[in-house]
PDB file of C-alpha atoms in Angstrom:
ATOM      1  CA  UNK A  28     -16.338   5.750  -1.280  1.00  0.00           C
ATOM      2  CA  UNK A  29     -17.359   2.255  -2.278  1.00  0.00           C
ATOM      3  CA  UNK A  30     -15.661  -0.895  -1.039  1.00  0.00           C
ATOM      4  CA  UNK A  31     -14.135  -3.353  -3.506  1.00  0.00           C
ATOM      5  CA  UNK A  32     -12.845  -6.906  -3.247  1.00  0.00           C
ATOM      6  CA  UNK A  33      -9.049  -6.941  -3.191  1.00  0.00           C
ATOM      7  CA  UNK A  34      -9.056 -10.436  -4.681  1.00  0.00           C
ATOM      8  CA  UNK A  35     -11.508 -13.217  -5.452  1.00  0.00           C
ATOM      9  CA  UNK A  36     -10.978 -14.462  -1.891  1.00  0.00           C
ATOM     10  CA  UNK A  37     -11.216 -11.044  -0.209  1.00  0.00           C
ATOM     11  CA  UNK A  38     -11.051  -8.884   1.749  1.00  0.00           C
ATOM     12  CA  UNK A  39     -13.236  -5.881   0.910  1.00  0.00           C
ATOM     13  CA  UNK A  40     -11.258  -2.645   1.102  1.00  0.00           C
ATOM     14  CA  UNK A  41     -11.834   1.021   0.369  1.00  0.00           C
ATOM     15  CA  UNK A  42     -10.872   2.219  -3.122  1.00  0.00           C
ATOM     16  CA  UNK A  43      -8.148   4.349  -1.563  1.00  0.00           C
ATOM     17  CA  UNK A  44      -5.963   3.098   1.283  1.00  0.00           C
ATOM     18  CA  UNK A  45      -4.084   5.098   3.870  1.00  0.00           C
ATOM     19  CA  UNK A  46      -0.481   4.111   4.603  1.00  0.00           C
ATOM     20  CA  UNK A  47       1.804   5.265   7.411  1.00  0.00           C
ATOM     21  CA  UNK A  48       5.198   4.958   5.707  1.00  0.00           C
ATOM     22  CA  UNK A  49       5.810   8.725   5.780  1.00  0.00           C
ATOM     23  CA  UNK A  50       5.254   9.043   9.530  1.00  0.00           C
ATOM     24  CA  UNK A  51       8.506   9.122  11.506  1.00  0.00           C
ATOM     25  CA  UNK A  52       9.575   8.892  15.142  1.00  0.00           C
ATOM     26  CA  UNK A  53      11.493  12.174  15.193  1.00  0.00           C
ATOM     27  CA  UNK A  54       9.492  13.615  18.066  1.00  0.00           C
ATOM     28  CA  UNK A  55       6.702  15.092  15.948  1.00  0.00           C
ATOM     29  CA  UNK A  56       4.379  12.096  15.925  1.00  0.00           C
ATOM     30  CA  UNK A  57       1.715  11.779  18.603  1.00  0.00           C
ATOM     31  CA  UNK A  58      -1.224   9.458  19.057  1.00  0.00           C
ATOM     32  CA  UNK A  59      -3.512  12.489  18.811  1.00  0.00           C
ATOM     33  CA  UNK A  60      -2.090  13.416  15.390  1.00  0.00           C
ATOM     34  CA  UNK A  61      -2.566   9.914  14.066  1.00  0.00           C
ATOM     35  CA  UNK A  62      -6.076   9.682  15.509  1.00  0.00           C
ATOM     36  CA  UNK A  63      -7.010  12.935  13.769  1.00  0.00           C
ATOM     37  CA  UNK A  64      -5.787  11.514  10.447  1.00  0.00           C
ATOM     38  CA  UNK A  65      -7.574   8.206  11.002  1.00  0.00           C
ATOM     39  CA  UNK A  66     -10.846   9.975  11.795  1.00  0.00           C
ATOM     40  CA  UNK A  67     -10.466  12.125   8.671  1.00  0.00           C
ATOM     41  CA  UNK A  68      -9.948   8.990   6.585  1.00  0.00           C
ATOM     42  CA  UNK A  69     -12.995   7.312   8.074  1.00  0.00           C
ATOM     43  CA  UNK A  70     -15.081  10.426   7.388  1.00  0.00           C
ATOM     44  CA  UNK A  71     -13.943  10.273   3.750  1.00  0.00           C
ATOM     45  CA  UNK A  72     -14.791   6.580   3.445  1.00  0.00           C
ATOM     46  CA  UNK A  73     -11.227   5.268   3.725  1.00  0.00           C
ATOM     47  CA  UNK A  74     -11.436   2.355   6.157  1.00  0.00           C
ATOM     48  CA  UNK A  75      -8.278   0.484   5.128  1.00  0.00           C
ATOM     49  CA  UNK A  76      -4.947   1.208   6.836  1.00  0.00           C
ATOM     50  CA  UNK A  77      -1.507  -0.029   5.839  1.00  0.00           C
ATOM     51  CA  UNK A  78       1.229  -0.501   8.458  1.00  0.00           C
ATOM     52  CA  UNK A  79       4.618  -2.181   8.696  1.00  0.00           C
ATOM     53  CA  UNK A  80       6.580  -3.199  11.749  1.00  0.00           C
ATOM     54  CA  UNK A  81       9.403  -0.785  10.828  1.00  0.00           C
ATOM     55  CA  UNK A  82       7.327   2.356  10.238  1.00  0.00           C
ATOM     56  CA  UNK A  83       8.446   5.114  12.576  1.00  0.00           C
ATOM     57  CA  UNK A  84      11.161   2.819  13.947  1.00  0.00           C
ATOM     58  CA  UNK A  85       8.506   0.422  15.259  1.00  0.00           C
ATOM     59  CA  UNK A  86       6.423   3.193  16.890  1.00  0.00           C
ATOM     60  CA  UNK A  87       3.516   3.856  14.508  1.00  0.00           C
ATOM     61  CA  UNK A  88       1.715   0.572  15.168  1.00  0.00           C
ATOM     62  CA  UNK A  89       1.860   1.332  18.889  1.00  0.00           C
ATOM     63  CA  UNK A  90       0.194   4.718  18.372  1.00  0.00           C
ATOM     64  CA  UNK A  91      -2.493   3.108  16.229  1.00  0.00           C
ATOM     65  CA  UNK A  92      -3.025   0.420  18.864  1.00  0.00           C
ATOM     66  CA  UNK A  93      -3.810   3.093  21.433  1.00  0.00           C
ATOM     67  CA  UNK A  94      -6.482   4.443  19.095  1.00  0.00           C
ATOM     68  CA  UNK A  95      -7.992   0.971  18.725  1.00  0.00           C
ATOM     69  CA  UNK A  96      -7.928   0.586  22.526  1.00  0.00           C
ATOM     70  CA  UNK A  97      -9.763   3.910  22.884  1.00  0.00           C
ATOM     71  CA  UNK A  98     -12.646   2.328  20.920  1.00  0.00           C
ATOM     72  CA  UNK A  99     -13.345   5.445  18.886  1.00  0.00           C
ATOM     73  CA  UNK A 100     -14.335   2.999  16.132  1.00  0.00           C
ATOM     74  CA  UNK A 101     -15.078  -0.714  15.981  1.00  0.00           C
ATOM     75  CA  UNK A 102     -12.198  -2.993  15.018  1.00  0.00           C
ATOM     76  CA  UNK A 103     -14.454  -4.829  12.568  1.00  0.00           C
ATOM     77  CA  UNK A 104     -15.202  -1.564  10.758  1.00  0.00           C
ATOM     78  CA  UNK A 105     -11.608  -1.163   9.559  1.00  0.00           C
ATOM     79  CA  UNK A 106      -9.302  -3.266   7.396  1.00  0.00           C
ATOM     80  CA  UNK A 107      -5.817  -3.530   8.835  1.00  0.00           C
ATOM     81  CA  UNK A 108      -2.615  -4.455   6.989  1.00  0.00           C
ATOM     82  CA  UNK A 109       0.894  -4.864   8.317  1.00  0.00           C
ATOM     83  CA  UNK A 110       4.156  -6.050   6.818  1.00  0.00           C
ATOM     84  CA  UNK A 111       7.477  -7.538   7.817  1.00  0.00           C
ATOM     85  CA  UNK A 112      10.795  -8.404   6.245  1.00  0.00           C
ATOM     86  CA  UNK A 113      12.869  -5.216   6.347  1.00  0.00           C
ATOM     87  CA  UNK A 114      15.506  -5.177   9.083  1.00  0.00           C
ATOM     88  CA  UNK A 115      18.267  -2.796  10.125  1.00  0.00           C
ATOM     89  CA  UNK A 116      21.587  -3.648  11.719  1.00  0.00           C
ATOM     90  CA  UNK A 117      22.185  -2.574  15.322  1.00  0.00           C
ATOM     91  CA  UNK A 118      24.394   0.324  14.216  1.00  0.00           C
ATOM     92  CA  UNK A 119      21.733   1.434  11.662  1.00  0.00           C
ATOM     93  CA  UNK A 120      24.348   1.126   8.923  1.00  0.00           C
ATOM     94  CA  UNK A 121      22.801  -1.711   6.950  1.00  0.00           C
ATOM     95  CA  UNK A 122      19.264  -2.433   5.771  1.00  0.00           C
ATOM     96  CA  UNK A 123      18.630  -6.044   4.840  1.00  0.00           C
ATOM     97  CA  UNK A 124      15.740  -8.466   4.292  1.00  0.00           C
ATOM     98  CA  UNK A 125      14.559 -11.423   6.343  1.00  0.00           C
ATOM     99  CA  UNK A 126      11.679 -13.720   5.393  1.00  0.00           C
ATOM    100  CA  UNK A 127      12.699 -16.556   7.697  1.00  0.00           C
ATOM    101  CA  UNK A 128      10.040 -18.353   9.710  1.00  0.00           C
ATOM    102  CA  UNK A 129      11.451 -17.007  12.976  1.00  0.00           C
ATOM    103  CA  UNK A 130      11.293 -13.414  11.826  1.00  0.00           C
ATOM    104  CA  UNK A 131       7.807 -13.747  10.305  1.00  0.00           C
ATOM    105  CA  UNK A 132       6.349 -15.277  13.473  1.00  0.00           C
ATOM    106  CA  UNK A 133       8.103 -12.810  15.771  1.00  0.00           C
ATOM    107  CA  UNK A 134       7.042  -9.904  13.606  1.00  0.00           C
ATOM    108  CA  UNK A 135       3.341 -10.696  13.411  1.00  0.00           C
ATOM    109  CA  UNK A 136       3.239 -11.354  17.158  1.00  0.00           C
ATOM    110  CA  UNK A 137       4.880  -7.977  17.721  1.00  0.00           C
ATOM    111  CA  UNK A 138       2.503  -6.192  15.344  1.00  0.00           C
ATOM    112  CA  UNK A 139      -0.569  -7.731  16.974  1.00  0.00           C
ATOM    113  CA  UNK A 140       0.690  -6.687  20.393  1.00  0.00           C
ATOM    114  CA  UNK A 141       1.456  -3.118  19.310  1.00  0.00           C
ATOM    115  CA  UNK A 142      -1.801  -2.764  17.399  1.00  0.00           C
ATOM    116  CA  UNK A 143      -3.793  -4.250  20.277  1.00  0.00           C
ATOM    117  CA  UNK A 144      -5.761  -6.543  17.998  1.00  0.00           C
ATOM    118  CA  UNK A 145      -6.226 -10.289  17.741  1.00  0.00           C
ATOM    119  CA  UNK A 146      -5.826 -10.449  13.970  1.00  0.00           C
ATOM    120  CA  UNK A 147      -4.697  -8.652  10.839  1.00  0.00           C
ATOM    121  CA  UNK A 148      -6.835  -8.611   7.724  1.00  0.00           C
ATOM    122  CA  UNK A 149      -3.684  -8.960   5.593  1.00  0.00           C
ATOM    123  CA  UNK A 150      -0.113  -9.721   6.591  1.00  0.00           C
ATOM    124  CA  UNK A 151       2.449  -9.033   3.882  1.00  0.00           C
ATOM    125  CA  UNK A 152       6.101  -9.650   3.166  1.00  0.00           C
ATOM    126  CA  UNK A 153       7.612  -6.191   2.744  1.00  0.00           C
ATOM    127  CA  UNK A 154      10.419  -7.252   0.385  1.00  0.00           C
ATOM    128  CA  UNK A 155      11.645 -10.443  -1.209  1.00  0.00           C
ATOM    129  CA  UNK A 156      14.494 -12.007   0.779  1.00  0.00           C
ATOM    130  CA  UNK A 157      16.957 -13.519  -1.687  1.00  0.00           C
ATOM    131  CA  UNK A 158      18.310 -15.859   1.013  1.00  0.00           C
ATOM    132  CA  UNK A 159      14.939 -17.171   2.170  1.00  0.00           C
ATOM    133  CA  UNK A 160      13.909 -20.808   1.776  1.00  0.00           C
ATOM    134  CA  UNK A 161      10.598 -20.340  -0.099  1.00  0.00           C
ATOM    135  CA  UNK A 162       9.104 -23.481   1.419  1.00  0.00           C
ATOM    136  CA  UNK A 163       9.920 -22.286   4.948  1.00  0.00           C
ATOM    137  CA  UNK A 164       8.518 -18.835   4.205  1.00  0.00           C
ATOM    138  CA  UNK A 165       5.334 -20.277   2.704  1.00  0.00           C
ATOM    139  CA  UNK A 166       4.804 -22.619   5.666  1.00  0.00           C
ATOM    140  CA  UNK A 167       5.177 -19.706   8.102  1.00  0.00           C
ATOM    141  CA  UNK A 168       2.619 -17.641   6.181  1.00  0.00           C
ATOM    142  CA  UNK A 169       0.214 -20.581   6.066  1.00  0.00           C
ATOM    143  CA  UNK A 170       0.687 -21.051   9.808  1.00  0.00           C
ATOM    144  CA  UNK A 171      -0.319 -17.500  10.671  1.00  0.00           C
ATOM    145  CA  UNK A 172      -3.465 -17.814   8.553  1.00  0.00           C
ATOM    146  CA  UNK A 173      -4.364 -21.214  10.036  1.00  0.00           C
ATOM    147  CA  UNK A 174      -3.846 -19.839  13.549  1.00  0.00           C
ATOM    148  CA  UNK A 175      -6.162 -16.890  12.844  1.00  0.00           C
ATOM    149  CA  UNK A 176      -3.471 -14.250  13.336  1.00  0.00           C
ATOM    150  CA  UNK A 177      -4.035 -13.053   9.773  1.00  0.00           C
ATOM    151  CA  UNK A 178      -7.007 -13.597   7.482  1.00  0.00           C
ATOM    152  CA  UNK A 179      -5.035 -13.162   4.261  1.00  0.00           C
ATOM    153  CA  UNK A 180      -1.464 -12.828   3.039  1.00  0.00           C
ATOM    154  CA  UNK A 181       0.175 -10.574   0.488  1.00  0.00           C
ATOM    155  CA  UNK A 182       3.527  -9.322  -0.743  1.00  0.00           C
ATOM    156  CA  UNK A 183       5.091  -5.961  -1.476  1.00  0.00           C
ATOM    157  CA  UNK A 184       7.715  -4.950  -4.016  1.00  0.00           C
ATOM    158  CA  UNK A 185       7.938  -8.457  -5.504  1.00  0.00           C
ATOM    159  CA  UNK A 186       8.810  -9.061  -9.147  1.00  0.00           C
ATOM    160  CA  UNK A 187       6.624 -11.383 -11.198  1.00  0.00           C
ATOM    161  CA  UNK A 188       9.054 -14.280 -10.740  1.00  0.00           C
ATOM    162  CA  UNK A 189       9.427 -13.692  -6.982  1.00  0.00           C
ATOM    163  CA  UNK A 190       5.625 -13.632  -6.710  1.00  0.00           C
ATOM    164  CA  UNK A 191       5.292 -16.823  -8.751  1.00  0.00           C
ATOM    165  CA  UNK A 192       7.974 -18.626  -6.743  1.00  0.00           C
ATOM    166  CA  UNK A 193       6.307 -17.985  -3.403  1.00  0.00           C
ATOM    167  CA  UNK A 194       2.834 -18.755  -4.760  1.00  0.00           C
ATOM    168  CA  UNK A 195       4.049 -22.135  -6.033  1.00  0.00           C
ATOM    169  CA  UNK A 196       4.701 -23.239  -2.428  1.00  0.00           C
ATOM    170  CA  UNK A 197       1.336 -22.029  -1.113  1.00  0.00           C
ATOM    171  CA  UNK A 198      -2.164 -23.458  -1.106  1.00  0.00           C
ATOM    172  CA  UNK A 199      -3.624 -20.163   0.086  1.00  0.00           C
ATOM    173  CA  UNK A 200      -3.752 -17.194  -2.298  1.00  0.00           C
ATOM    174  CA  UNK A 201      -1.520 -14.143  -2.269  1.00  0.00           C
ATOM    175  CA  UNK A 202      -4.214 -11.475  -2.406  1.00  0.00           C
ATOM    176  CA  UNK A 203      -2.149  -8.482  -3.553  1.00  0.00           C
ATOM    177  CA  UNK A 204       1.259  -7.045  -4.321  1.00  0.00           C
ATOM    178  CA  UNK A 205       2.103  -3.526  -3.109  1.00  0.00           C
ATOM    179  CA  UNK A 206       4.094  -1.950  -5.920  1.00  0.00           C
ATOM    180  CA  UNK A 207       5.484   1.460  -6.707  1.00  0.00           C
ATOM    181  CA  UNK A 208       3.338   2.869  -9.507  1.00  0.00           C
ATOM    182  CA  UNK A 209       2.687   6.425 -10.566  1.00  0.00           C
ATOM    183  CA  UNK A 210       2.843   8.556 -13.685  1.00  0.00           C
ATOM    184  CA  UNK A 211       6.562   9.188 -13.142  1.00  0.00           C
ATOM    185  CA  UNK A 212       7.272   5.459 -12.760  1.00  0.00           C
ATOM    186  CA  UNK A 213       5.157   3.170 -14.921  1.00  0.00           C
ATOM    187  CA  UNK A 214       7.598   0.242 -15.033  1.00  0.00           C
ATOM    188  CA  UNK A 215       5.084  -2.037 -13.294  1.00  0.00           C
ATOM    189  CA  UNK A 216       2.937  -1.750 -16.425  1.00  0.00           C
ATOM    190  CA  UNK A 217       5.772  -2.404 -18.850  1.00  0.00           C
ATOM    191  CA  UNK A 218       7.447  -5.278 -16.951  1.00  0.00           C
ATOM    192  CA  UNK A 219       4.252  -7.300 -16.541  1.00  0.00           C
ATOM    193  CA  UNK A 220       3.642  -6.928 -12.807  1.00  0.00           C
ATOM    194  CA  UNK A 221       0.230  -5.312 -13.292  1.00  0.00           C
ATOM    195  CA  UNK A 222      -0.840  -8.037 -15.732  1.00  0.00           C
ATOM    196  CA  UNK A 223       0.367 -10.839 -13.468  1.00  0.00           C
ATOM    197  CA  UNK A 224      -1.402  -9.465 -10.390  1.00  0.00           C
ATOM    198  CA  UNK A 225      -4.624  -9.188 -12.383  1.00  0.00           C
ATOM    199  CA  UNK A 226      -4.079 -12.693 -13.777  1.00  0.00           C
ATOM    200  CA  UNK A 227      -4.013 -13.848 -10.150  1.00  0.00           C
ATOM    201  CA  UNK A 228      -7.517 -12.341  -9.700  1.00  0.00           C
ATOM    202  CA  UNK A 229      -6.107  -9.613  -7.455  1.00  0.00           C
ATOM    203  CA  UNK A 230      -5.883  -5.843  -7.484  1.00  0.00           C
ATOM    204  CA  UNK A 231      -2.492  -4.139  -7.254  1.00  0.00           C
ATOM    205  CA  UNK A 232      -1.867  -1.576  -4.528  1.00  0.00           C
ATOM    206  CA  UNK A 233       0.081   1.448  -5.755  1.00  0.00           C
ATOM    207  CA  UNK A 234       2.369   3.180  -3.301  1.00  0.00           C
ATOM    208  CA  UNK A 235       3.844   6.645  -3.966  1.00  0.00           C
ATOM    209  CA  UNK A 236       0.888   7.548  -6.230  1.00  0.00           C
ATOM    210  CA  UNK A 237       2.258  11.077  -6.660  1.00  0.00           C
ATOM    211  CA  UNK A 238       5.907   9.982  -6.978  1.00  0.00           C
ATOM    212  CA  UNK A 239       6.840  11.467  -3.627  1.00  0.00           C
ATOM    213  CA  UNK A 240       5.544  14.878  -4.734  1.00  0.00           C
ATOM    214  CA  UNK A 241       7.446  14.937  -8.053  1.00  0.00           C
ATOM    215  CA  UNK A 242       4.209  15.000 -10.029  1.00  0.00           C
ATOM    216  CA  UNK A 243       3.194  18.181  -8.209  1.00  0.00           C
ATOM    217  CA  UNK A 244       6.576  19.842  -7.730  1.00  0.00           C
ATOM    218  CA  UNK A 245       9.140  18.240 -10.038  1.00  0.00           C
ATOM    219  CA  UNK A 246      11.144  20.616 -12.207  1.00  0.00           C
ATOM    220  CA  UNK A 247      12.493  18.181 -14.816  1.00  0.00           C
ATOM    221  CA  UNK A 248      11.074  18.257 -18.316  1.00  0.00           C
ATOM    222  CA  UNK A 249       9.024  15.081 -17.900  1.00  0.00           C
ATOM    223  CA  UNK A 250       7.305  16.323 -14.724  1.00  0.00           C
ATOM    224  CA  UNK A 251       6.536  19.708 -16.259  1.00  0.00           C
ATOM    225  CA  UNK A 252       5.088  18.097 -19.391  1.00  0.00           C
ATOM    226  CA  UNK A 253       3.020  15.676 -17.306  1.00  0.00           C
ATOM    227  CA  UNK A 254       1.591  18.439 -15.111  1.00  0.00           C
ATOM    228  CA  UNK A 255       0.489  20.369 -18.176  1.00  0.00           C
ATOM    229  CA  UNK A 256      -1.359  17.324 -19.515  1.00  0.00           C
ATOM    230  CA  UNK A 257      -2.950  16.517 -16.127  1.00  0.00           C
ATOM    231  CA  UNK A 258      -4.105  20.110 -15.852  1.00  0.00           C
ATOM    232  CA  UNK A 259      -5.543  20.004 -19.375  1.00  0.00           C
ATOM    233  CA  UNK A 260      -7.400  16.722 -18.868  1.00  0.00           C
ATOM    234  CA  UNK A 261      -8.444  17.545 -15.306  1.00  0.00           C
ATOM    235  CA  UNK A 262     -10.353  20.618 -16.416  1.00  0.00           C
ATOM    236  CA  UNK A 263     -12.782  18.343 -18.264  1.00  0.00           C
ATOM    237  CA  UNK A 264     -13.673  16.722 -14.943  1.00  0.00           C
ATOM    238  CA  UNK A 265     -13.452  19.797 -12.702  1.00  0.00           C
ATOM    239  CA  UNK A 266     -10.458  18.093 -11.054  1.00  0.00           C
ATOM    240  CA  UNK A 267      -7.036  19.344 -10.010  1.00  0.00           C
ATOM    241  CA  UNK A 268      -3.711  17.802 -11.034  1.00  0.00           C
ATOM    242  CA  UNK A 269      -3.459  15.617  -7.937  1.00  0.00           C
ATOM    243  CA  UNK A 270      -6.984  14.214  -8.256  1.00  0.00           C
ATOM    244  CA  UNK A 271      -6.448  13.475 -11.943  1.00  0.00           C
ATOM    245  CA  UNK A 272      -3.160  11.644 -11.308  1.00  0.00           C
ATOM    246  CA  UNK A 273      -4.782   9.403  -8.686  1.00  0.00           C
ATOM    247  CA  UNK A 274      -7.891   8.871 -10.851  1.00  0.00           C
ATOM    248  CA  UNK A 275      -5.531   7.647 -13.607  1.00  0.00           C
ATOM    249  CA  UNK A 276      -4.275   4.907 -11.262  1.00  0.00           C
ATOM    250  CA  UNK A 277      -7.804   3.931 -10.280  1.00  0.00           C
ATOM    251  CA  UNK A 278      -8.865   3.661 -13.939  1.00  0.00           C
ATOM    252  CA  UNK A 279      -6.089   1.070 -14.354  1.00  0.00           C
ATOM    253  CA  UNK A 280      -7.690  -1.031 -11.613  1.00  0.00           C
ATOM    254  CA  UNK A 281      -5.116  -0.250  -8.933  1.00  0.00           C
ATOM    255  CA  UNK A 282      -5.808   0.976  -5.420  1.00  0.00           C
ATOM    256  CA  UNK A 283      -3.642   3.958  -4.405  1.00  0.00           C
ATOM    257  CA  UNK A 284      -1.987   4.058  -0.999  1.00  0.00           C
ATOM    258  CA  UNK A 285      -2.162   7.633   0.224  1.00  0.00           C
ATOM    259  CA  UNK A 286       0.688   8.497   2.563  1.00  0.00           C
ATOM    260  CA  UNK A 287       0.494  12.266   2.925  1.00  0.00           C
ATOM    261  CA  UNK A 288       0.152  13.941   6.310  1.00  0.00           C
ATOM    262  CA  UNK A 289      -1.640  16.868   4.638  1.00  0.00           C
ATOM    263  CA  UNK A 290      -5.408  17.006   5.083  1.00  0.00           C
ATOM    264  CA  UNK A 291      -5.842  18.643   1.678  1.00  0.00           C
ATOM    265  CA  UNK A 292      -3.869  15.940  -0.091  1.00  0.00           C
ATOM    266  CA  UNK A 293      -5.731  13.159   1.730  1.00  0.00           C
ATOM    267  CA  UNK A 294      -9.004  14.750   0.627  1.00  0.00           C
ATOM    268  CA  UNK A 295      -7.741  15.000  -2.955  1.00  0.00           C
ATOM    269  CA  UNK A 296      -6.741  11.348  -2.969  1.00  0.00           C
ATOM    270  CA  UNK A 297     -10.070  10.209  -1.579  1.00  0.00           C
ATOM    271  CA  UNK A 298     -12.161  12.355  -3.940  1.00  0.00           C
ATOM    272  CA  UNK A 299     -10.313  10.949  -6.962  1.00  0.00           C
ATOM    273  CA  UNK A 300     -12.563   7.890  -6.724  1.00  0.00           C
ATOM    274  CA  UNK A 301     -15.420  10.070  -8.015  1.00  0.00           C
ATOM    275  CA  UNK A 302     -13.536  10.924 -11.221  1.00  0.00           C
ATOM    276  CA  UNK A 303     -14.105   8.456 -14.054  1.00  0.00           C
ATOM    277  CA  UNK A 304     -11.583   9.148 -16.791  1.00  0.00           C
ATOM    278  CA  UNK A 305     -12.543   8.146 -20.294  1.00  0.00           C
ATOM    279  CA  UNK A 306     -10.401   5.601 -22.112  1.00  0.00           C
ATOM    280  CA  UNK A 307      -9.267   8.337 -24.502  1.00  0.00           C
ATOM    281  CA  UNK A 308      -8.169  10.633 -21.673  1.00  0.00           C
ATOM    282  CA  UNK A 309      -6.390   7.810 -19.834  1.00  0.00           C
ATOM    283  CA  UNK A 310      -4.284   7.010 -22.903  1.00  0.00           C
ATOM    284  CA  UNK A 311      -3.735  10.690 -23.618  1.00  0.00           C
ATOM    285  CA  UNK A 312      -2.083  11.030 -20.199  1.00  0.00           C
ATOM    286  CA  UNK A 313      -0.166   7.742 -20.505  1.00  0.00           C
ATOM    287  CA  UNK A 314       1.344   8.678 -23.843  1.00  0.00           C
ATOM    288  CA  UNK A 315       3.041  11.638 -22.191  1.00  0.00           C
ATOM    289  CA  UNK A 316       5.080   9.345 -19.908  1.00  0.00           C
ATOM    290  CA  UNK A 317       4.773   5.787 -21.175  1.00  0.00           C
ATOM    291  CA  UNK A 318       7.417   5.895 -23.877  1.00  0.00           C
TER     292      UNK A 318
END
């Protein structure tokens, strides 16, 4: 798998990215399990890993840090993301957002400690905080880059206007926006987010590339119709439905974030980079869902 520039200022990342949002802390997760998945990704050419402070109730970064400490690979051979901004009340009743300077600084320090690394390649805001002072947020992000704690900054789940607002207070670029995009949810195409990210000389990162399994298993009419088209088009490329759905995202210039714990599905996501859909086939698939 080739490496591509995420933006005109970097960094270089693998065409597919592995994210840990589906891993939980319900007793099933072990460092050994995560290490096995990381090694599989590296074998497939995926060297870019997406974390957040809240994944697994703040446990997944710690597992990954143990793998880094074991030195089974060189830190400089991987690209490491983490995010902050989603918080939960003490009684777990309420989820809310916090992009204050205090939370940003505390969060990146916590992530670096758990991950046992001196820096992140990208540090992202996980959600837009409607109560945040954009100047304060921007100054905190600039501070972590200036201090060397993160090489780049990004955002996740931001609208075009939220993205523009934050960027207007920054002198350093926002190198990407993590957005939900898949063939069951193409709103990021229609509402201009894809165009704006590209206008900013960046590549979008698409989370939930298979719509949480709906593309493979959904029973509604739209999912059934989409699967039939993906199967039809995929046969031209000797590809299965999953590979074709991910290849469709890559043709659009987005980088899919694979979150499955299944080895087969990780392999399918990685191998999709070898499938080069024609323009005609891309639009043939899009017309099934894009209206």
